[in-house]
Short mmCIF file of C-alpha atoms in Angstrom, two decimals:
data_model
loop_
_atom_site.label_atom_id
_atom_site.label_comp_id
_atom_site.label_asym_id
_atom_site.label_seq_id
_atom_site.Cartn_x
_atom_site.Cartn_y
_atom_site.Cartn_z
CA UNK A 128 -14.43 -1.40 20.64
CA UNK A 129 -16.74 -4.33 19.78
CA UNK A 130 -14.83 -7.01 17.82
CA UNK A 131 -17.67 -7.57 15.36
CA UNK A 132 -17.91 -3.84 14.74
CA UNK A 133 -14.20 -3.77 13.93
CA UNK A 134 -14.70 -6.56 11.40
CA UNK A 135 -17.73 -4.82 9.94
CA UNK A 136 -15.68 -1.66 9.49
CA UNK A 137 -13.11 -3.78 7.65
CA UNK A 138 -15.76 -4.98 5.20
CA UNK A 139 -16.82 -1.37 4.67
CA UNK A 140 -13.15 -0.53 4.11
CA UNK A 141 -12.95 -3.29 1.49
CA UNK A 142 -16.02 -1.95 -0.32
CA UNK A 143 -14.71 1.59 -0.42
CA UNK A 144 -11.24 0.33 -1.28
CA UNK A 145 -12.76 -1.45 -4.26
CA UNK A 146 -14.52 1.76 -5.33
CA UNK A 147 -11.28 3.68 -4.86
CA UNK A 148 -9.45 1.15 -7.02
CA UNK A 149 -12.11 1.50 -9.72
CA UNK A 150 -11.62 5.27 -9.75
CA UNK A 151 -7.86 4.73 -9.78
CA UNK A 152 -8.14 2.80 -13.01
CA UNK A 153 -10.18 5.58 -14.57
CA UNK A 154 -7.32 7.88 -13.52
CA UNK A 155 -4.85 5.47 -15.13
CA UNK A 156 -6.93 5.54 -18.30
CA UNK A 157 -6.72 9.34 -18.38
CA UNK A 158 -2.98 9.33 -17.63
CA UNK A 159 -2.31 6.76 -20.33
CA UNK A 160 -4.42 8.42 -23.02
CA UNK A 161 -4.37 12.20 -22.38
CA UNK A 162 -0.67 12.39 -21.53
CA UNK A 163 2.33 11.23 -23.52
CA UNK A 164 4.30 8.17 -22.40
CA UNK A 165 7.29 10.42 -21.64
CA UNK A 166 5.23 12.87 -19.54
CA UNK A 167 3.70 10.00 -17.57
CA UNK A 168 7.15 8.47 -17.10
CA UNK A 169 8.64 11.76 -15.84
CA UNK A 170 5.78 12.32 -13.42
CA UNK A 171 6.04 8.72 -12.16
CA UNK A 172 9.74 9.22 -11.55
CA UNK A 173 9.07 12.45 -9.61
CA UNK A 174 6.33 10.74 -7.59
CA UNK A 175 8.75 7.93 -6.68
CA UNK A 176 11.09 10.56 -5.17
CA UNK A 177 8.10 12.19 -3.45
CA UNK A 178 6.99 8.89 -1.90
CA UNK A 179 10.51 8.08 -0.73
CA UNK A 180 10.57 11.47 1.03
CA UNK A 181 7.27 10.65 2.71
CA UNK A 182 8.85 7.60 4.33
CA UNK A 183 10.96 9.94 6.44
CA UNK A 184 8.24 12.55 6.99
CA UNK A 185 5.59 9.99 7.96
CA UNK A 186 8.09 8.18 10.13
CA UNK A 187 6.11 5.40 11.76
CA UNK A 188 2.70 6.51 10.45
CA UNK A 189 0.33 4.83 10.67
CA UNK A 190 1.97 1.59 11.76
CA UNK A 191 3.87 2.84 14.81
CA UNK A 192 1.71 5.89 15.57
CA UNK A 193 -1.50 3.85 15.93
CA UNK A 194 -0.30 1.42 18.66
CA UNK A 195 1.65 4.32 20.25
CA UNK A 196 -1.53 6.43 20.49
CA UNK A 197 -3.71 3.45 21.48
CA UNK A 198 -1.38 2.83 24.45
CA UNK A 199 -1.82 6.53 25.42
CA UNK A 200 1.80 7.56 25.00
CA UNK A 201 3.04 11.11 24.26
CA UNK A 202 1.65 11.71 20.76
CA UNK A 203 1.92 15.52 20.83
CA UNK A 204 5.70 15.47 20.79
CA UNK A 205 5.62 13.08 17.84
CA UNK A 206 3.22 15.33 15.94
CA UNK A 207 5.36 18.45 16.38
CA UNK A 208 8.60 16.60 15.63
CA UNK A 209 7.16 15.17 12.40
CA UNK A 210 5.89 18.62 11.39
CA UNK A 211 9.39 20.08 11.76
CA UNK A 212 10.84 17.23 9.69
CA UNK A 213 8.30 17.89 6.92
CA UNK A 214 9.27 21.57 6.76
CA UNK A 215 12.95 20.61 6.53
CA UNK A 216 12.12 18.43 3.54
CA UNK A 217 10.27 21.33 1.90
CA UNK A 218 13.40 23.49 2.17
CA UNK A 219 15.57 20.65 0.84
CA UNK A 220 13.15 20.03 -2.01
CA UNK A 221 13.27 23.62 -3.24
CA UNK A 222 17.06 23.62 -2.92
CA UNK A 223 17.55 20.42 -4.91
CA UNK A 224 14.90 20.94 -7.61
CA UNK A 225 14.95 24.71 -8.06
CA UNK A 226 15.29 24.37 -11.85
CA UNK A 227 12.51 21.77 -12.11
CA UNK A 228 9.51 24.03 -11.57
CA UNK A 229 7.04 21.30 -12.49
CA UNK A 230 8.04 19.39 -9.31
CA UNK A 231 7.20 22.34 -7.01
CA UNK A 232 3.58 21.23 -6.33
CA UNK A 233 4.85 17.95 -4.88
CA UNK A 234 7.29 19.81 -2.60
CA UNK A 235 4.65 22.26 -1.32
CA UNK A 236 2.15 19.51 -0.47
CA UNK A 237 4.58 17.45 1.69
CA UNK A 238 3.44 18.88 5.09
CA UNK A 239 -0.19 18.35 4.14
CA UNK A 240 0.53 14.66 3.56
CA UNK A 241 1.76 14.53 7.15
CA UNK A 242 -1.55 16.06 8.32
CA UNK A 243 -3.41 13.60 6.12
CA UNK A 244 -1.42 10.69 7.57
CA UNK A 245 -2.17 11.76 11.15
CA UNK A 246 -5.86 12.18 10.34
CA UNK A 247 -6.08 8.74 8.75
CA UNK A 248 -4.35 7.27 11.81
CA UNK A 249 -7.05 8.78 14.04
CA UNK A 250 -9.75 7.22 11.86
CA UNK A 251 -8.12 3.79 12.05
CA UNK A 252 -7.72 4.05 15.81
CA UNK A 253 -11.50 4.60 15.97
CA UNK A 254 -11.92 1.54 13.71
CA UNK A 255 -13.32 3.87 11.05
CA UNK A 256 -11.22 2.09 8.44
CA UNK A 257 -13.72 2.65 5.65
CA UNK A 258 -13.56 6.42 6.13
CA UNK A 259 -9.90 6.22 5.13
CA UNK A 260 -10.96 4.75 1.82
CA UNK A 261 -13.85 7.18 1.42
CA UNK A 262 -11.36 10.03 1.59
CA UNK A 263 -9.04 8.06 -0.68
CA UNK A 264 -11.82 7.70 -3.25
CA UNK A 265 -12.69 11.37 -2.88
CA UNK A 266 -9.06 12.32 -3.45
CA UNK A 267 -8.87 10.19 -6.59
CA UNK A 268 -12.06 11.74 -7.96
CA UNK A 269 -10.70 15.25 -7.41
CA UNK A 270 -7.37 14.18 -8.93
CA UNK A 271 -9.25 12.86 -11.96
CA UNK A 272 -11.07 16.16 -12.47
CA UNK A 273 -7.86 18.18 -12.22
CA UNK A 274 -6.06 15.81 -14.62
CA UNK A 275 -8.65 16.45 -17.31
CA UNK A 276 -8.48 20.21 -16.64
CA UNK A 277 -4.64 20.33 -16.72
CA UNK A 278 -4.14 17.71 -19.45
CA UNK A 279 -2.38 20.20 -21.76
CA UNK A 280 0.40 20.88 -19.25
CA UNK A 281 2.24 17.53 -19.60
CA UNK A 282 4.10 16.41 -16.45
CA UNK A 283 3.25 19.66 -14.63
CA UNK A 284 -0.42 18.89 -15.20
CA UNK A 285 0.04 15.58 -13.38
CA UNK A 286 1.96 16.99 -10.40
CA UNK A 287 -0.30 20.02 -9.85
CA UNK A 288 -3.40 17.79 -10.08
CA UNK A 289 -1.96 15.33 -7.57
CA UNK A 290 -0.97 18.09 -5.13
CA UNK A 291 -4.27 19.97 -5.28
CA UNK A 292 -6.34 16.81 -4.78
CA UNK A 293 -4.47 15.74 -1.66
CA UNK A 294 -4.36 19.29 -0.30
CA UNK A 295 -8.16 19.42 -0.42
CA UNK A 296 -8.48 16.02 1.30
CA UNK A 297 -6.07 17.12 4.04
CA UNK A 298 -8.11 20.27 4.69
CA UNK A 299 -11.33 18.25 4.95
CA UNK A 300 -9.69 15.87 7.45
CA UNK A 301 -8.48 18.82 9.53
CA UNK A 302 -12.04 20.15 9.73
CA UNK A 303 -13.72 16.83 10.53
CA UNK A 304 -11.09 15.76 13.08
CA UNK A 305 -10.48 19.22 14.52
CA UNK A 306 -11.00 17.99 18.11
CA UNK A 307 -8.40 15.26 17.71
CA UNK A 308 -5.93 17.62 16.03
CA UNK A 309 -6.60 20.24 18.71
CA UNK A 310 -5.76 17.75 21.48
CA UNK A 311 -2.68 16.59 19.61
CA UNK A 312 -1.26 20.07 19.07
CA UNK A 313 -2.73 21.82 22.15
CA UNK A 314 0.57 21.72 24.02
CA UNK A 315 3.45 23.22 22.05
CA UNK A 316 6.42 21.16 23.16
CA UNK A 317 8.68 18.34 22.08
CA UNK A 318 9.66 15.85 24.76
CA UNK A 319 12.94 14.51 23.38
CA UNK A 320 12.74 11.42 25.58
CA UNK A 321 9.36 10.50 24.07
CA UNK A 322 10.67 11.21 20.58
CA UNK A 323 13.71 9.02 21.22
CA UNK A 324 11.60 6.08 22.42
CA UNK A 325 9.18 6.49 19.51
CA UNK A 326 12.02 6.77 17.02
CA UNK A 327 13.50 3.46 18.13
CA UNK A 328 10.30 1.78 16.97
CA UNK A 329 9.53 4.13 14.08
CA UNK A 330 12.93 3.73 12.43
CA UNK A 331 12.31 0.01 12.16
CA UNK A 332 8.83 0.68 10.82
CA UNK A 333 10.09 3.25 8.29
CA UNK A 334 12.76 0.88 7.07
CA UNK A 335 10.17 -1.87 6.79
CA UNK A 336 7.98 0.50 4.74
CA UNK A 337 11.04 1.26 2.63
CA UNK A 338 11.50 -2.47 2.11
CA UNK A 339 7.84 -2.86 1.09
CA UNK A 340 8.22 -0.01 -1.37
CA UNK A 341 10.64 -1.92 -3.56
CA UNK A 342 7.55 -2.97 -5.50
CA UNK A 343 7.01 0.55 -6.78
CA UNK A 344 8.74 3.71 -5.57
CA UNK A 345 12.33 2.46 -5.24
CA UNK A 346 12.11 0.40 -8.42
CA UNK A 347 10.71 3.36 -10.39
CA UNK A 348 13.43 5.60 -8.96
CA UNK A 349 16.24 3.19 -9.93
CA UNK A 350 14.62 2.50 -13.31
CA UNK A 351 14.49 6.23 -14.00
CA UNK A 352 18.21 6.52 -13.30
CA UNK A 353 19.39 3.43 -15.18
CA UNK A 354 16.89 3.36 -18.05
CA UNK A 355 14.46 5.76 -19.74
CA UNK A 356 11.11 7.39 -18.99
CA UNK A 357 9.26 5.09 -21.41
CA UNK A 358 10.33 2.07 -19.34
CA UNK A 359 9.32 3.92 -16.15
CA UNK A 360 5.85 4.47 -17.64
CA UNK A 361 5.54 0.81 -18.71
CA UNK A 362 6.57 -0.36 -15.25
CA UNK A 363 4.34 2.17 -13.46
CA UNK A 364 1.26 1.05 -15.38
CA UNK A 365 2.12 -2.65 -14.94
CA UNK A 366 2.53 -2.10 -11.22
CA UNK A 367 -0.76 -0.20 -10.96
CA UNK A 368 -2.69 -2.83 -12.88
CA UNK A 369 -1.26 -5.67 -10.79
CA UNK A 370 -2.00 -3.74 -7.59
CA UNK A 371 -5.76 -4.20 -7.91
CA UNK A 372 -5.42 -7.71 -6.43
CA UNK A 373 -4.26 -6.20 -3.12
CA UNK A 374 -7.70 -4.78 -2.28
CA UNK A 375 -8.50 -7.51 0.27
CA UNK A 376 -5.03 -7.87 1.88
CA UNK A 377 -4.68 -4.10 2.39
CA UNK A 378 -8.22 -3.91 3.81
CA UNK A 379 -7.51 -6.74 6.24
CA UNK A 380 -4.17 -5.26 7.27
CA UNK A 381 -5.96 -2.15 8.55
CA UNK A 382 -8.08 -4.35 10.82
CA UNK A 383 -5.09 -6.47 11.88
CA UNK A 384 -2.89 -3.49 12.77
CA UNK A 385 -5.36 -2.17 15.35
CA UNK A 386 -6.42 -5.62 16.62
CA UNK A 387 -2.80 -6.70 17.12
CA UNK A 388 -2.30 -3.66 19.33
CA UNK A 389 -5.47 -4.46 21.31
CA UNK A 390 -5.20 -8.27 21.81
CA UNK A 391 -2.97 -9.22 24.75
CA UNK A 392 -3.46 -13.01 24.61
CA UNK A 393 -0.59 -14.39 22.51
CA UNK A 394 -2.40 -17.54 21.35
CA UNK A 395 -5.54 -15.64 20.34
CA UNK A 396 -3.46 -13.04 18.51
CA UNK A 397 -1.66 -15.77 16.56
CA UNK A 398 -4.95 -17.38 15.51
CA UNK A 399 -6.22 -14.02 14.23
CA UNK A 400 -2.98 -13.65 12.26
CA UNK A 401 -3.36 -17.09 10.66
CA UNK A 402 -6.93 -16.35 9.64
CA UNK A 403 -5.99 -13.02 8.05
CA UNK A 404 -3.10 -14.60 6.15
CA UNK A 405 -5.37 -17.37 4.85
CA UNK A 406 -7.97 -14.93 3.56
CA UNK A 407 -5.36 -12.54 2.13
CA UNK A 408 -3.58 -15.30 0.21
CA UNK A 409 -6.77 -16.92 -1.08
CA UNK A 410 -8.33 -13.70 -2.36
CA UNK A 411 -5.05 -12.56 -3.93
CA UNK A 412 -4.64 -15.86 -5.77
CA UNK A 413 -8.19 -15.83 -7.15
CA UNK A 414 -8.02 -12.16 -8.11
CA UNK A 415 -4.67 -12.71 -9.86
CA UNK A 416 -6.07 -15.57 -11.93
CA UNK A 417 -9.04 -13.44 -12.93
CA UNK A 418 -6.96 -10.36 -13.79
CA UNK A 419 -4.29 -12.08 -15.85
CA UNK A 420 -6.99 -13.95 -17.82
CA UNK A 421 -8.65 -10.71 -19.02
CA UNK A 422 -5.55 -8.49 -19.12
CA UNK A 423 -5.13 -8.54 -22.91
CA UNK A 424 -8.72 -7.36 -23.31
CA UNK A 425 -8.17 -4.53 -20.79
CA UNK A 426 -5.01 -3.33 -22.54
CA UNK A 427 -6.48 -3.56 -26.03
CA UNK A 428 -9.51 -1.40 -25.30
CA UNK A 429 -8.33 0.88 -22.47
CA UNK A 430 -4.53 1.16 -22.69
CA UNK A 431 -3.60 0.56 -26.36
CA UNK A 432 -0.32 2.50 -26.03
CA UNK A 433 0.85 -0.09 -23.52
CA UNK A 434 0.10 -3.35 -25.34
CA UNK A 435 2.94 -5.76 -24.65
CA UNK A 436 3.25 -5.29 -20.88
CA UNK A 437 1.24 -8.43 -20.08
CA UNK A 438 4.34 -10.41 -19.10
CA UNK A 439 5.46 -7.68 -16.70
CA UNK A 440 2.06 -7.80 -14.97
CA UNK A 441 2.27 -11.60 -14.73
CA UNK A 442 5.59 -11.52 -12.87
CA UNK A 443 4.40 -8.71 -10.60
CA UNK A 444 1.27 -10.71 -9.75
CA UNK A 445 3.41 -13.65 -8.69
CA UNK A 446 5.33 -11.33 -6.40
CA UNK A 447 2.14 -9.85 -4.97
CA UNK A 448 0.92 -13.31 -4.06
CA UNK A 449 3.98 -13.72 -1.85
CA UNK A 450 3.55 -10.13 -0.65
CA UNK A 451 -0.01 -10.85 0.54
CA UNK A 452 1.45 -13.37 3.00
CA UNK A 453 4.46 -11.58 4.42
CA UNK A 454 2.86 -8.11 4.46
CA UNK A 455 0.19 -9.51 6.78
CA UNK A 456 2.79 -11.09 9.07
CA UNK A 457 4.78 -7.83 9.14
CA UNK A 458 1.63 -5.86 10.01
CA UNK A 459 1.01 -8.18 12.96
CA UNK A 460 4.45 -7.61 14.46
CA UNK A 461 4.22 -3.87 13.83
CA UNK A 462 0.90 -3.71 15.68
CA UNK A 463 2.59 -5.49 18.58
CA UNK A 464 5.19 -2.68 18.62
CA UNK A 465 7.90 -5.25 17.83
CA UNK A 466 8.92 -4.22 14.30
CA UNK A 467 12.54 -5.15 15.09
CA UNK A 468 11.57 -8.82 14.63
CA UNK A 469 10.94 -8.26 10.91
CA UNK A 470 13.64 -5.64 10.33
CA UNK A 471 16.41 -7.95 9.10
CA UNK A 472 14.32 -10.22 6.84
CA UNK A 473 12.75 -7.28 5.03
CA UNK A 474 16.05 -5.40 4.95
CA UNK A 475 17.73 -8.41 3.40
CA UNK A 476 14.98 -8.73 0.78
CA UNK A 477 15.19 -5.03 -0.06
CA UNK A 478 18.97 -5.27 -0.43
CA UNK A 479 18.56 -8.23 -2.80
CA UNK A 480 16.04 -6.23 -4.82
CA UNK A 481 18.29 -3.16 -5.14
CA UNK A 482 21.37 -5.20 -6.09
CA UNK A 483 19.43 -7.18 -8.69
CA UNK A 484 17.87 -3.95 -10.04
CA UNK A 485 21.32 -2.49 -10.62
CA UNK A 486 22.57 -5.69 -12.26
CA UNK A 487 19.52 -6.53 -14.39
CA UNK A 488 18.02 -3.20 -15.49
CA UNK A 489 20.83 -2.12 -17.88
CA UNK A 490 20.73 -5.34 -19.99
CA UNK A 491 17.07 -6.34 -19.56
CA UNK A 492 15.08 -3.16 -18.79
CA UNK A 493 11.64 -3.77 -17.29
CA UNK A 494 12.09 -7.55 -17.53
CA UNK A 495 15.05 -7.24 -15.20
CA UNK A 496 13.22 -5.14 -12.64
CA UNK A 497 10.12 -7.35 -12.40
CA UNK A 498 12.22 -10.49 -11.87
CA UNK A 499 14.30 -8.67 -9.24
CA UNK A 500 11.07 -7.73 -7.47
CA UNK A 501 9.76 -11.31 -7.66
CA UNK A 502 12.92 -12.73 -6.09
CA UNK A 503 12.83 -10.10 -3.35
CA UNK A 504 9.20 -10.89 -2.50
CA UNK A 505 9.94 -14.62 -2.43
CA UNK A 506 12.89 -14.04 -0.08
CA UNK A 507 10.87 -11.84 2.28
CA UNK A 508 8.01 -14.34 2.42
CA UNK A 509 10.30 -17.31 3.15
CA UNK A 510 12.10 -15.47 5.96
CA UNK A 511 8.95 -14.14 7.63
CA UNK A 512 7.16 -17.48 7.43
CA UNK A 513 10.16 -18.96 9.23
CA UNK A 514 10.18 -16.24 11.93
CA UNK A 515 6.45 -16.62 12.55
CA UNK A 516 6.69 -20.44 12.59
CA UNK A 517 4.01 -20.72 9.90
CA UNK A 518 6.13 -22.20 7.11
CA UNK A 519 4.82 -25.75 7.38
CA UNK A 520 1.25 -24.44 7.54
CA UNK A 521 1.32 -22.20 4.47
CA UNK A 522 4.07 -23.43 2.12
CA UNK A 523 2.05 -26.37 0.62
CA UNK A 524 -0.55 -23.92 -0.66
CA UNK A 525 2.04 -22.04 -2.72
CA UNK A 526 1.72 -24.83 -5.28
CA UNK A 527 -1.39 -23.02 -6.49
CA UNK A 528 0.64 -19.97 -7.52
CA UNK A 529 1.35 -21.87 -10.74
CA UNK A 530 -2.32 -21.35 -11.65
CA UNK A 531 -1.51 -17.70 -12.42
CA UNK A 532 1.06 -18.74 -15.06
CA UNK A 533 -1.38 -21.30 -16.46
CA UNK A 534 -4.11 -18.65 -16.71
CA UNK A 535 -1.68 -16.31 -18.50
CA UNK A 536 -1.04 -18.96 -21.17
CA UNK A 537 -4.77 -19.68 -21.62
CA UNK A 538 -5.92 -16.06 -21.96
CA UNK A 539 -9.63 -15.49 -21.36
CA UNK A 540 -10.12 -19.27 -20.98
CA UNK A 541 -7.97 -19.06 -17.87
CA UNK A 542 -11.05 -17.96 -15.92
CA UNK A 543 -12.08 -21.62 -15.77
CA UNK A 544 -9.11 -22.21 -13.45
CA UNK A 545 -10.92 -20.34 -10.70
CA UNK A 546 -12.96 -23.48 -10.00
CA UNK A 547 -10.06 -25.90 -9.31
CA UNK A 548 -8.22 -23.12 -7.46
CA UNK A 549 -11.13 -22.68 -5.02
CA UNK A 550 -11.39 -26.46 -4.53
CA UNK A 551 -7.65 -26.69 -3.92
CA UNK A 552 -7.71 -23.87 -1.38
CA UNK A 553 -10.51 -25.58 0.51
CA UNK A 554 -8.66 -28.91 0.52
CA UNK A 555 -5.47 -27.34 1.87
CA UNK A 556 -7.37 -25.40 4.52
CA UNK A 557 -6.74 -21.94 3.11
CA UNK A 558 -10.50 -21.46 2.83
CA UNK A 559 -12.13 -22.90 5.95
CA UNK A 560 -15.74 -23.32 6.98
CA UNK A 561 -15.10 -21.16 10.04
CA UNK A 562 -13.72 -18.34 7.88
CA UNK A 563 -16.69 -18.52 5.52
CA UNK A 564 -19.14 -18.46 8.45
CA UNK A 565 -17.38 -15.50 10.07
CA UNK A 566 -17.37 -13.48 6.84
CA UNK A 567 -21.03 -14.40 6.32
CA UNK A 568 -21.97 -13.22 9.81
CA UNK A 569 -20.25 -9.88 9.33
CA UNK A 570 -21.91 -9.30 5.95
CA UNK A 571 -25.30 -10.29 7.40
CA UNK A 572 -24.78 -7.85 10.26
CA UNK A 573 -24.05 -5.07 7.75
CA UNK A 574 -27.24 -5.67 5.79
CA UNK A 575 -29.31 -5.99 8.95
CA UNK A 576 -28.05 -2.57 9.98
CA UNK A 577 -26.79 -3.79 13.37
#
């Protein structure tokens, strides 16, 4: 695979990721205005349980499956084993939630999410990163249409819309990638030795994904238990709004995951990692300043039921700034098939988050959960910077995280802070001439059609 082509695909991924995010916020608008706060809160709670289940069903996908498949290991056994696990979860789901009929759509669609995950892994292996986002955008558009159609059915309307949308996307992926799926499932067998070797890596990866999920799924789950559905809804919307700043880091992580598996030279791989971290951090900082400056306007005109959540979004944005750094480092080690190196730091951060959730949610509600998340992100970043020996390189730039708080206090006038933030990032080397030239070359290549 040509290196420049891989980077070009990443830019395409970013563009489609941005479009997908735009559609996501239209979906949020519909959820916040056509459904009651309680219905949205209940559905968010159910989706947090659904996503936690997926961590076990998608064990190691895509982060372990991609380098495993790239290195031409036994993928068929992994595919069949994962399929059996998904069916077990379907049986468990019906057994545990038999009285909650409105959750049934989420249970039924679990195996199709496995198929969708495998299909997206194939696309990323081919460096077709942007196709992942095209299907993501398509899924959100279908979800949006179903939400409007089922808006009178409260929480069931949300779950059935979600399930149908992703079922359709999974079926499209099966058709388009039928050759890849055919090769994967052509031999009906499960080599337990292959599964055992894969599981040793995948368990680390799954736990790492579980640690990452303390930003949303685990927090929403714990909040639903210790608080009320209104707080779950407030947190879910705050989390979704803050998440828009992750467009660039997530796009770059898709490129980094495959490249880390491909690059054998240790020094070259480390330089690629540093560049991706620089760009991820810089874009996240600038996007956070911009978002928090206009947040009151967004809430007033698009989410009036949720006015007052600005402070929650602020704290989550601070956490995401730290997340943009350590998520990139974690992706690098996962692509190298050495997830065990980041297992303990992320596990420790997740443990801190859960303990603080339990201690802070009862007295402080959503305030408690966002501060718990912030502390967990800060801990994870500090530990992974130390493991990767990049602490001295990146820590000075964290001074600029204070610009997000400053922008929050200034409101719309906070947009002016983008100028000194860019200058500061250039002075500290977070935005380099080489990075700008490389991005410019890739964009020029795209428009030239090469």
